[in-house]
Tab-separated table of C-alpha atoms in Angstrom:
chain	number	residue	atom	x	y	z
A	996	MET	CA	297.329	253.320	-19.087
A	997	SER	CA	297.582	256.408	-16.875
A	998	PRO	CA	296.036	259.631	-18.203
A	999	PRO	CA	298.953	261.825	-19.413
A	1000	VAL	CA	299.056	265.055	-17.398
A	1001	ALA	CA	299.969	268.217	-19.258
A	1002	PRO	CA	303.329	269.741	-18.290
A	1003	ALA	CA	303.527	273.328	-17.114
A	1004	GLY	CA	302.890	275.748	-19.946
A	1005	TRP	CA	301.029	273.212	-22.101
A	1006	SER	CA	298.618	274.971	-24.446
A	1007	ARG	CA	295.014	273.871	-24.173
A	1008	TRP	CA	294.668	274.493	-27.916
A	1009	LEU	CA	296.678	271.324	-28.577
A	1010	VAL	CA	293.863	269.195	-27.143
A	1011	PRO	CA	291.197	269.868	-29.822
A	1012	PRO	CA	293.519	268.644	-32.646
A	1013	ALA	CA	294.078	265.418	-30.700
A	1014	ALA	CA	290.322	264.946	-30.431
A	1015	LEU	CA	289.870	265.854	-34.090
A	1016	SER	CA	292.274	263.141	-35.249
A	1017	VAL	CA	289.989	260.535	-33.686
A	1018	HIS	CA	286.683	262.138	-34.630
A	1019	LEU	CA	287.665	262.799	-38.248
A	1020	SER	CA	288.515	259.096	-38.532
A	1021	ILE	CA	285.435	257.584	-36.937
A	1022	GLY	CA	283.327	260.151	-38.805
A	1023	GLN	CA	283.823	257.936	-41.862
A	1024	ALA	CA	280.640	256.233	-40.703
A	1025	TYR	CA	278.664	259.061	-42.292
A	1026	ALA	CA	280.068	258.127	-45.704
A	1027	TRP	CA	278.580	254.632	-45.567
A	1028	SER	CA	276.003	255.467	-48.233
A	1029	VAL	CA	278.822	255.570	-50.822
A	1030	PHE	CA	279.338	251.833	-50.253
A	1031	LYS	CA	275.654	250.939	-50.380
A	1032	PRO	CA	275.123	250.746	-54.184
A	1033	PRO	CA	278.344	248.745	-54.850
A	1034	LEU	CA	277.526	246.306	-52.051
A	1035	GLU	CA	273.946	245.890	-53.261
A	1036	SER	CA	275.201	245.173	-56.767
A	1037	ALA	CA	278.122	242.922	-55.811
A	1038	LEU	CA	276.351	240.872	-53.134
A	1039	GLY	CA	272.714	241.113	-54.268
A	1040	LEU	CA	271.448	243.065	-51.260
A	1041	SER	CA	268.368	245.212	-50.776
A	1042	GLY	CA	268.578	248.783	-49.521
A	1043	THR	CA	267.450	247.652	-46.080
A	1044	GLN	CA	270.082	244.902	-45.963
A	1045	SER	CA	272.924	247.162	-47.092
A	1046	ALA	CA	272.103	249.533	-44.219
A	1047	LEU	CA	272.733	246.839	-41.576
A	1048	PRO	CA	276.457	247.527	-40.950
A	1049	PHE	CA	275.744	251.224	-40.484
A	1050	GLN	CA	272.736	250.586	-38.255
A	1051	LEU	CA	274.587	248.084	-36.069
A	1052	GLY	CA	277.545	250.456	-35.872
A	1053	ILE	CA	275.331	253.215	-34.483
A	1054	VAL	CA	273.673	250.772	-32.053
A	1055	MET	CA	277.080	249.700	-30.776
A	1056	LEU	CA	278.183	253.323	-30.624
A	1057	GLY	CA	275.424	254.111	-28.147
A	1058	LEU	CA	275.805	250.916	-26.136
A	1059	SER	CA	279.593	251.059	-25.877
A	1060	ALA	CA	279.432	254.747	-24.946
A	1061	ALA	CA	276.862	253.975	-22.245
A	1062	PHE	CA	278.691	251.022	-20.724
A	1063	GLY	CA	282.176	252.417	-21.293
A	1064	GLY	CA	281.512	255.969	-20.148
A	1065	THR	CA	282.591	255.331	-16.569
A	1066	LEU	CA	285.735	253.537	-17.755
A	1067	VAL	CA	286.589	256.478	-19.985
A	1068	GLU	CA	286.189	258.863	-17.033
A	1069	ARG	CA	288.352	256.612	-14.830
A	1070	ASN	CA	291.118	255.660	-17.273
A	1071	GLY	CA	291.384	258.893	-19.211
A	1072	PRO	CA	291.330	259.953	-22.856
A	1073	ARG	CA	294.518	258.189	-24.018
A	1074	TRP	CA	293.185	254.796	-22.939
A	1075	ALA	CA	289.874	255.506	-24.639
A	1076	MET	CA	291.466	256.684	-27.870
A	1077	THR	CA	293.661	253.562	-27.973
A	1078	VAL	CA	290.649	251.279	-27.582
A	1079	ALA	CA	288.847	253.234	-30.301
A	1080	LEU	CA	291.830	252.925	-32.650
A	1081	VAL	CA	292.104	249.151	-32.234
A	1082	CYS	CA	288.374	248.467	-32.628
A	1083	PHE	CA	287.698	250.880	-35.491
A	1084	SER	CA	290.671	249.770	-37.588
A	1085	SER	CA	290.045	246.086	-36.861
A	1086	GLY	CA	286.454	246.516	-37.982
A	1087	PHE	CA	287.624	247.646	-41.412
A	1088	LEU	CA	290.057	244.749	-41.692
A	1089	LEU	CA	287.291	242.259	-40.871
A	1090	SER	CA	285.052	243.969	-43.407
A	1091	ALA	CA	287.796	243.671	-46.028
A	1092	LEU	CA	287.931	239.935	-45.378
A	1093	GLY	CA	284.151	239.707	-45.621
A	1094	ALA	CA	284.037	241.548	-48.945
A	1095	ALA	CA	286.923	239.486	-50.377
A	1096	THR	CA	285.183	236.214	-49.475
A	1097	GLU	CA	281.681	237.582	-50.223
A	1098	GLN	CA	280.576	236.813	-46.665
A	1099	TYR	CA	278.324	239.718	-45.852
A	1100	TRP	CA	277.942	238.684	-42.229
A	1101	LEU	CA	281.643	239.436	-41.734
A	1102	ILE	CA	281.092	242.989	-42.996
A	1103	VAL	CA	278.192	243.393	-40.565
A	1104	LEU	CA	280.303	241.956	-37.735
A	1105	GLY	CA	283.418	243.961	-38.562
A	1106	TYR	CA	282.078	247.363	-39.551
A	1107	GLY	CA	278.939	247.173	-37.409
A	1108	PHE	CA	279.858	245.363	-34.195
A	1109	VAL	CA	283.621	245.697	-33.737
A	1110	GLY	CA	283.927	249.034	-35.517
A	1111	GLY	CA	280.837	250.300	-33.697
A	1112	ILE	CA	282.545	249.775	-30.340
A	1113	GLY	CA	285.382	251.922	-31.639
A	1114	LEU	CA	282.852	254.555	-32.678
A	1115	GLY	CA	281.315	254.767	-29.202
A	1116	ILE	CA	284.510	254.823	-27.154
A	1117	GLY	CA	286.190	257.174	-29.607
A	1118	TYR	CA	283.218	259.523	-29.695
A	1119	ILE	CA	283.100	260.172	-25.941
A	1120	SER	CA	286.866	259.927	-25.350
A	1121	PRO	CA	287.615	263.685	-25.478
A	1122	VAL	CA	284.347	265.163	-24.163
A	1123	SER	CA	284.998	265.498	-20.434
A	1124	THR	CA	288.653	266.359	-21.070
A	1125	LEU	CA	287.717	269.238	-23.366
A	1126	ILE	CA	285.167	270.596	-20.899
A	1127	LYS	CA	287.880	270.570	-18.195
A	1128	TRP	CA	290.242	272.472	-20.482
A	1129	PHE	CA	287.544	274.927	-21.636
A	1130	PRO	CA	285.142	275.452	-18.681
A	1131	ASP	CA	284.613	279.007	-19.917
A	1132	ARG	CA	283.405	277.944	-23.410
A	1133	PRO	CA	282.047	274.379	-23.229
A	1134	GLY	CA	279.826	274.634	-26.310
A	1135	MET	CA	282.661	275.822	-28.506
A	1136	ALA	CA	285.120	273.272	-27.099
A	1137	THR	CA	282.946	270.220	-27.631
A	1138	GLY	CA	281.824	271.645	-30.961
A	1139	ILE	CA	285.396	271.785	-32.236
A	1140	ALA	CA	286.017	268.116	-31.496
A	1141	ILE	CA	282.616	266.724	-32.386
A	1142	MET	CA	282.832	268.779	-35.570
A	1143	GLY	CA	285.367	266.191	-36.687
A	1144	PHE	CA	282.842	263.377	-36.488
A	1145	GLY	CA	280.526	265.280	-38.759
A	1146	GLY	CA	283.354	266.251	-41.099
A	1147	GLY	CA	284.801	262.776	-41.439
A	1148	ALA	CA	282.622	261.998	-44.436
A	1149	LEU	CA	283.761	265.200	-46.131
A	1150	ILE	CA	287.087	263.431	-46.554
A	1151	ALA	CA	285.890	259.839	-46.667
A	1152	SER	CA	283.091	260.242	-49.210
A	1153	PRO	CA	285.122	261.450	-52.217
A	1154	TRP	CA	288.083	259.358	-51.074
A	1155	SER	CA	285.954	256.190	-50.941
A	1156	ALA	CA	284.301	256.984	-54.277
A	1157	GLN	CA	287.715	257.457	-55.899
A	1158	MET	CA	288.977	254.164	-54.478
A	1159	LEU	CA	285.927	252.286	-55.730
A	1160	GLU	CA	286.458	253.846	-59.145
A	1161	SER	CA	290.141	252.884	-59.144
A	1162	PHE	CA	289.896	249.443	-57.532
A	1163	GLY	CA	286.519	248.516	-59.029
A	1164	SER	CA	283.093	248.236	-57.422
A	1165	ASP	CA	283.065	244.438	-57.346
A	1166	SER	CA	283.695	242.485	-54.133
A	1167	SER	CA	287.500	242.521	-54.508
A	1168	GLY	CA	287.553	246.281	-55.119
A	1169	ILE	CA	285.348	246.907	-52.087
A	1170	ALA	CA	287.657	244.667	-50.014
A	1171	LEU	CA	290.728	246.644	-51.037
A	1172	ALA	CA	288.996	249.937	-50.245
A	1173	PHE	CA	288.112	248.647	-46.762
A	1174	LEU	CA	291.715	247.524	-46.232
A	1175	VAL	CA	293.132	250.941	-47.151
A	1176	HIS	CA	290.631	252.646	-44.851
A	1177	GLY	CA	291.568	250.459	-41.881
A	1178	LEU	CA	295.327	250.974	-42.217
A	1179	SER	CA	295.104	254.709	-42.930
A	1180	TYR	CA	292.803	255.476	-40.016
A	1181	CYS	CA	295.046	253.472	-37.682
A	1182	VAL	CA	297.961	255.802	-38.411
A	1183	PHE	CA	295.869	258.978	-38.225
A	1184	MET	CA	294.197	258.080	-34.913
A	1185	LEU	CA	297.590	257.261	-33.415
A	1186	LEU	CA	298.464	260.963	-33.671
A	1187	GLY	CA	295.626	261.795	-31.273
A	1188	VAL	CA	296.648	259.055	-28.861
A	1189	MET	CA	300.144	260.492	-28.611
A	1190	LEU	CA	299.079	264.153	-28.368
A	1191	VAL	CA	296.215	264.167	-25.857
A	1192	ARG	CA	296.764	265.458	-22.291
A	1193	VAL	CA	294.611	266.130	-19.232
A	1194	PRO	CA	294.942	269.423	-17.281
A	1195	ARG	CA	297.181	269.591	-14.223
A	1196	THR	CA	294.410	271.251	-12.184
A	1197	GLU	CA	290.683	271.783	-12.451
A	1198	LYS	CA	291.374	275.441	-13.349
A	1199	PRO	CA	293.637	275.294	-16.419
A	1200	VAL	CA	292.978	278.841	-17.644
A	1201	GLU	CA	293.712	281.993	-15.693
A	1202	GLY	CA	290.437	283.735	-14.923
A	1203	ALA	CA	288.264	280.827	-16.131
A	1204	PRO	CA	285.608	279.348	-13.815
A	1205	ALA	CA	286.596	276.168	-12.009
A	1206	ALA	CA	285.454	273.004	-13.780
A	1207	LEU	CA	283.569	271.749	-10.726
A	1208	GLN	CA	281.856	275.045	-9.976
A	1209	GLY	CA	278.155	274.849	-9.189
A	1210	PRO	CA	275.843	271.885	-8.538
A	1211	GLN	CA	277.173	268.468	-9.545
A	1212	VAL	CA	275.236	265.268	-10.292
A	1213	SER	CA	276.706	261.774	-10.590
A	1214	ALA	CA	275.973	259.586	-13.592
A	1215	ASN	CA	273.894	257.202	-11.506
A	1216	ASN	CA	271.778	260.031	-10.125
A	1217	ALA	CA	271.455	261.732	-13.506
A	1218	ILE	CA	269.599	258.814	-15.076
A	1219	ARG	CA	267.031	259.051	-12.286
A	1220	THR	CA	266.033	262.590	-13.259
A	1221	PRO	CA	263.294	263.580	-15.718
A	1222	GLN	CA	265.753	266.049	-17.275
A	1223	PHE	CA	267.961	263.211	-18.483
A	1224	TRP	CA	265.063	261.406	-20.145
A	1225	CYS	CA	263.679	264.574	-21.710
A	1226	LEU	CA	267.092	265.158	-23.266
A	1227	TRP	CA	267.200	261.500	-24.298
A	1228	VAL	CA	263.964	261.989	-26.265
A	1229	VAL	CA	265.224	265.289	-27.720
A	1230	LEU	CA	268.453	263.692	-28.957
A	1231	CYS	CA	266.710	260.583	-30.265
A	1232	MET	CA	264.187	262.565	-32.311
A	1233	ASN	CA	266.755	265.004	-33.708
A	1234	VAL	CA	269.134	262.187	-34.666
A	1235	THR	CA	266.416	260.064	-36.247
A	1236	ALA	CA	265.371	262.954	-38.470
A	1237	GLY	CA	268.915	263.668	-39.629
A	1238	ILE	CA	270.304	260.181	-39.939
A	1239	GLY	CA	267.416	259.055	-42.109
A	1240	ILE	CA	268.659	261.375	-44.858
A	1241	LEU	CA	272.346	260.861	-44.200
A	1242	GLU	CA	272.383	257.077	-44.405
A	1243	LYS	CA	270.617	257.041	-47.783
A	1244	ALA	CA	271.867	260.379	-49.109
A	1245	ALA	CA	273.493	259.210	-52.346
A	1246	PRO	CA	270.640	257.011	-53.630
A	1247	MET	CA	268.019	259.462	-52.312
A	1248	ILE	CA	269.113	262.430	-54.419
A	1249	THR	CA	269.508	260.086	-57.409
A	1250	ASP	CA	265.942	258.822	-56.974
A	1251	PHE	CA	264.480	262.308	-56.467
A	1252	PHE	CA	265.666	263.541	-59.861
A	1253	ALA	CA	265.857	260.287	-61.833
A	1254	ASP	CA	262.805	261.188	-63.928
A	1255	THR	CA	263.909	264.760	-64.693
A	1256	SER	CA	265.833	266.129	-67.649
A	1257	ALA	CA	268.941	266.466	-65.458
A	1258	PRO	CA	269.418	263.246	-63.456
A	1259	VAL	CA	272.069	263.087	-60.747
A	1260	SER	CA	275.171	261.008	-61.551
A	1261	ALA	CA	276.939	258.729	-59.047
A	1262	THR	CA	279.805	261.208	-58.813
A	1263	ALA	CA	277.426	264.104	-58.133
A	1264	ALA	CA	275.615	261.991	-55.539
A	1265	ALA	CA	278.924	261.359	-53.764
A	1266	GLY	CA	279.514	265.100	-53.886
A	1267	PHE	CA	276.106	265.628	-52.263
A	1268	VAL	CA	277.177	263.303	-49.432
A	1269	ALA	CA	280.310	265.406	-49.011
A	1270	LEU	CA	278.211	268.597	-48.903
A	1271	LEU	CA	276.001	267.089	-46.216
A	1272	SER	CA	279.129	266.204	-44.267
A	1273	ALA	CA	280.316	269.803	-44.566
A	1274	ALA	CA	276.955	271.068	-43.242
A	1275	ASN	CA	277.074	268.469	-40.471
A	1276	MET	CA	280.571	269.626	-39.557
A	1277	ALA	CA	279.848	273.362	-39.790
A	1278	GLY	CA	276.695	272.960	-37.687
A	1279	ARG	CA	278.660	271.292	-34.918
A	1280	ILE	CA	280.996	274.205	-34.364
A	1281	GLY	CA	278.693	277.026	-35.539
A	1282	TRP	CA	275.481	276.133	-33.747
A	1283	SER	CA	277.195	274.832	-30.584
A	1284	SER	CA	279.153	278.085	-30.295
A	1285	THR	CA	275.897	279.984	-30.813
A	1286	SER	CA	274.411	278.023	-27.913
A	1287	ASP	CA	277.019	279.628	-25.624
A	1288	LEU	CA	275.331	282.939	-26.471
A	1289	ILE	CA	271.605	282.129	-26.637
A	1290	GLY	CA	271.410	279.082	-24.342
A	1291	ARG	CA	271.031	275.376	-25.018
A	1292	LYS	CA	267.248	275.245	-24.747
A	1293	ASN	CA	266.760	278.026	-27.280
A	1294	MET	CA	269.243	276.363	-29.600
A	1295	TYR	CA	267.260	273.118	-29.558
A	1296	ARG	CA	264.088	275.056	-30.283
A	1297	VAL	CA	265.772	276.105	-33.510
A	1298	TYR	CA	267.015	272.591	-34.325
A	1299	LEU	CA	263.637	270.955	-33.843
A	1300	GLY	CA	261.235	273.669	-34.969
A	1301	VAL	CA	263.054	274.897	-38.054
A	1302	GLY	CA	264.097	271.323	-38.845
A	1303	ALA	CA	260.451	270.277	-39.067
A	1304	SER	CA	259.830	273.165	-41.461
A	1305	MET	CA	262.703	272.046	-43.695
A	1306	TYR	CA	261.249	268.539	-43.887
A	1307	GLY	CA	257.924	270.099	-44.856
A	1308	LEU	CA	259.618	271.888	-47.754
A	1309	LEU	CA	261.236	268.640	-48.908
A	1310	ALA	CA	257.953	266.744	-48.761
A	1311	LEU	CA	256.034	269.401	-50.701
A	1312	PHE	CA	258.551	270.879	-53.131
A	1313	GLY	CA	261.738	268.807	-52.920
A	1314	ASP	CA	261.472	267.328	-56.424
A	1315	SER	CA	260.777	270.692	-58.074
A	1316	SER	CA	264.233	272.189	-57.555
A	1317	LYS	CA	267.649	270.702	-56.921
A	1318	THR	CA	268.671	273.897	-55.188
A	1319	LEU	CA	265.747	273.702	-52.764
A	1320	PHE	CA	266.367	270.012	-52.126
A	1321	VAL	CA	270.071	270.487	-51.441
A	1322	LEU	CA	269.664	273.615	-49.275
A	1323	SER	CA	266.896	272.074	-47.162
A	1324	ALA	CA	268.942	268.915	-46.630
A	1325	LEU	CA	271.992	270.994	-45.706
A	1326	VAL	CA	270.019	272.903	-43.047
A	1327	ILE	CA	268.643	269.652	-41.595
A	1328	LEU	CA	272.133	268.138	-41.431
A	1329	SER	CA	273.588	271.275	-39.845
A	1330	PHE	CA	270.945	270.962	-37.108
A	1331	TYR	CA	271.662	267.253	-36.808
A	1332	GLY	CA	275.357	267.929	-36.234
A	1333	GLY	CA	274.693	270.925	-34.023
A	1334	GLY	CA	272.460	268.820	-31.801
A	1335	PHE	CA	275.280	266.378	-31.153
A	1336	ALA	CA	277.800	269.116	-30.369
A	1337	THR	CA	275.431	271.088	-28.127
A	1338	VAL	CA	274.228	268.213	-25.973
A	1339	PRO	CA	277.444	267.798	-23.883
A	1340	ALA	CA	277.228	271.481	-22.904
A	1341	TYR	CA	273.490	271.056	-22.183
A	1342	LEU	CA	274.407	268.154	-19.899
A	1343	LYS	CA	277.115	270.253	-18.257
A	1344	ASP	CA	274.588	273.040	-17.597
A	1345	LEU	CA	272.136	270.619	-15.990
A	1346	PHE	CA	274.392	268.099	-14.232
A	1347	GLY	CA	277.782	269.810	-13.833
A	1348	THR	CA	281.144	268.449	-14.958
A	1349	TYR	CA	281.732	265.844	-12.240
A	1350	GLN	CA	280.857	262.837	-14.451
A	1351	VAL	CA	279.661	264.536	-17.610
A	1352	GLY	CA	281.515	262.052	-19.836
A	1353	ALA	CA	279.735	259.092	-18.257
A	1354	ILE	CA	276.371	260.880	-18.408
A	1355	HIS	CA	277.004	261.721	-22.058
A	1356	GLY	CA	277.781	258.073	-22.741
A	1357	ARG	CA	274.500	256.954	-21.230
A	1358	LEU	CA	272.595	259.588	-23.202
A	1359	LEU	CA	274.045	258.251	-26.457
A	1360	THR	CA	271.844	255.158	-26.150
A	1361	ALA	CA	269.314	257.500	-27.784
A	1362	TRP	CA	271.625	257.484	-30.795
A	1363	SER	CA	271.520	253.684	-30.794
A	1364	LEU	CA	267.757	253.663	-31.215
A	1365	ALA	CA	267.841	256.529	-33.712
A	1366	GLY	CA	270.538	254.769	-35.733
A	1367	VAL	CA	268.128	251.900	-36.297
A	1368	LEU	CA	264.930	253.926	-36.479
A	1369	GLY	CA	265.983	256.581	-39.001
A	1370	PRO	CA	267.423	254.288	-41.709
A	1371	LEU	CA	264.676	251.710	-41.081
A	1372	ILE	CA	261.913	254.257	-41.662
A	1373	VAL	CA	263.465	255.598	-44.863
A	1374	ASN	CA	264.697	252.297	-46.335
A	1375	TRP	CA	261.693	250.154	-45.415
A	1376	ILE	CA	259.167	252.662	-46.736
A	1377	ALA	CA	261.229	253.221	-49.909
A	1378	ASP	CA	261.437	249.453	-50.515
A	1379	ARG	CA	257.672	249.033	-50.009
A	1380	GLN	CA	256.881	251.978	-52.283
A	1381	GLU	CA	259.158	250.578	-54.970
A	1382	GLU	CA	257.445	247.200	-54.727
A	1383	ALA	CA	254.134	249.030	-55.237
A	1384	GLY	CA	255.454	250.441	-58.509
A	1385	ARG	CA	256.226	253.953	-57.328
A	1386	HIS	CA	259.449	255.759	-58.102
A	1387	GLY	CA	261.250	259.074	-57.749
A	1388	SER	CA	260.331	261.392	-54.890
A	1389	SER	CA	257.212	259.362	-54.085
A	1390	LEU	CA	259.506	256.789	-52.463
A	1391	TYR	CA	260.203	259.222	-49.609
A	1392	GLY	CA	257.130	261.411	-49.037
A	1393	LEU	CA	255.701	259.322	-46.185
A	1394	SER	CA	259.108	259.096	-44.510
A	1395	PHE	CA	259.417	262.876	-44.459
A	1396	VAL	CA	255.976	263.282	-42.871
A	1397	ILE	CA	256.990	260.836	-40.126
A	1398	MET	CA	260.186	262.813	-39.517
A	1399	ILE	CA	258.144	266.003	-39.036
A	1400	GLY	CA	256.095	264.251	-36.359
A	1401	LEU	CA	259.214	263.024	-34.566
A	1402	LEU	CA	260.721	266.511	-34.506
A	1403	VAL	CA	257.525	267.880	-32.963
A	1404	VAL	CA	257.789	265.246	-30.210
A	1405	GLY	CA	261.380	266.336	-29.585
A	1406	PHE	CA	260.349	269.993	-29.452
A	1407	ILE	CA	257.797	269.220	-26.725
A	1408	ALA	CA	260.359	267.220	-24.722
A	1409	ASN	CA	262.804	270.131	-24.860
A	1410	GLU	CA	260.141	272.472	-23.465
A	1411	LEU	CA	259.789	270.157	-20.452
A	1412	VAL	CA	263.460	270.480	-19.401
A	1413	ARG	CA	263.861	272.244	-16.034
A	1414	PRO	CA	266.815	272.671	-13.602
A	1415	VAL	CA	267.724	269.511	-11.688
A	1416	HIS	CA	266.271	269.254	-8.175
A	1417	PRO	CA	268.916	269.703	-5.426
A	1418	ARG	CA	268.155	266.255	-4.000
A	1419	HIS	CA	270.073	264.756	-6.915
A	1420	HIS	CA	273.207	266.872	-6.290
A	1421	ILE	CA	276.316	265.329	-4.741
A	1422	PRO	CA	277.614	267.025	-1.558
A	1423	ALA	CA	279.907	269.962	-2.353
A	1424	PRO	CA	283.535	268.832	-1.919
A	1425	ILE	CA	285.362	270.800	0.753
A	1426	ASN	CA	288.658	270.759	-1.125
A	1427	GLN	CA	290.355	269.551	-4.271
A	1428	GLU	CA	291.633	266.361	-2.635
A	1429	ALA	CA	288.056	265.368	-1.851
A	1430	VAL	CA	287.132	265.870	-5.491
A	1431	ASP	CA	290.051	263.707	-6.617
A	1432	VAL	CA	289.029	260.941	-4.224
A	1433	GLN	CA	285.437	261.056	-5.474
A	1434	ARG	CA	286.636	260.826	-9.077
A	1435	GLN	CA	288.562	257.644	-8.305
A	1436	GLN	CA	285.531	255.883	-6.828
A	1437	PRO	CA	284.153	253.304	-9.275
A	1438	GLU	CA	280.423	253.390	-9.706
A	1439	SER	CA	278.125	250.611	-10.802
A	1440	ALA	CA	277.116	250.945	-14.437
């Protein structure tokens, strides 16, 4: 499938909606916690077990983005979005079959493995294209699209809760909800496939800097630099801290205030998940756009430093006030989302735009580890504390302390980031044809 080239006069502002149609769909992953209690009840699962589809999905997101990044760069965004559509929708259909037959392994395979491949390819599909269209505002451009991934749960959370209420929260009701998700997202993602275009030249906007201006580093060379691995640690720590709350958001807020005079209902918990999704989404566009003004390194200082402070507030005073709990969690999730949206621009600043999509894909392996680590820390510790007879906020205190430590590690790694040494740069192309030839050269993964 050849990348569709924009005709003369094509508006670059049509590209972000195409990216959003894919990212809003695959962003459903952040609403997984709505399905956790029904699955645990219907299939007799523990909290750790019910997290497996989500964890595997995030693992496959990172792995498929890493191994498919070069293919995405070579084949273009339409090919990538098509692959994402097929895998993500098929994952829901397999999950529907697994729920209907009460075969949990099919849900793990469908939502986690197959759907996770769709997550990874879909996530990176628009990144390099958007940076080519918006070389003058890369943080804002990637923030607009990646905002959709964070905002997907804003739609999916109440929608899923309503379906489970209408269809029932038994295995057949869960199966029907999965089926509706798979078919609906297939149609919605198809809009992005049909709309997306690549620019006719590397300078799509009059007066904007050329996309290949400045030093350029190939994906293979990038992974040999300390800057890449410092950013890998930064992303891994920031994601672990955010995803630990997000994956268990609904049961977490219920547990925190279960012993108070105003416990949180299932509907209110689903609303909390939607609020977190809104913060996640707003952080992606708001904080990434701010990074265009104050710089990527300073922006990550805010994410990691202030984020650690918010976790400290939750650990010390989270159960004393719903307002404090919700506001602190919202700030953490806005930083979580902002970190995702800012990192492509950070990569562009360090490595150029030559193969930024492939480099971004490799960096997302940090998300794979964080997708396992964050939920594992929170769920495993909560399960052990519950077995020890504890309840309420005491289920999560140790987890929050660990998250503070991880954010401090990320803060230190960010301080170590320096400009890339010239020995890693590719030779400056003497003309546009040379650039085009270089782009067509396959590289070993």
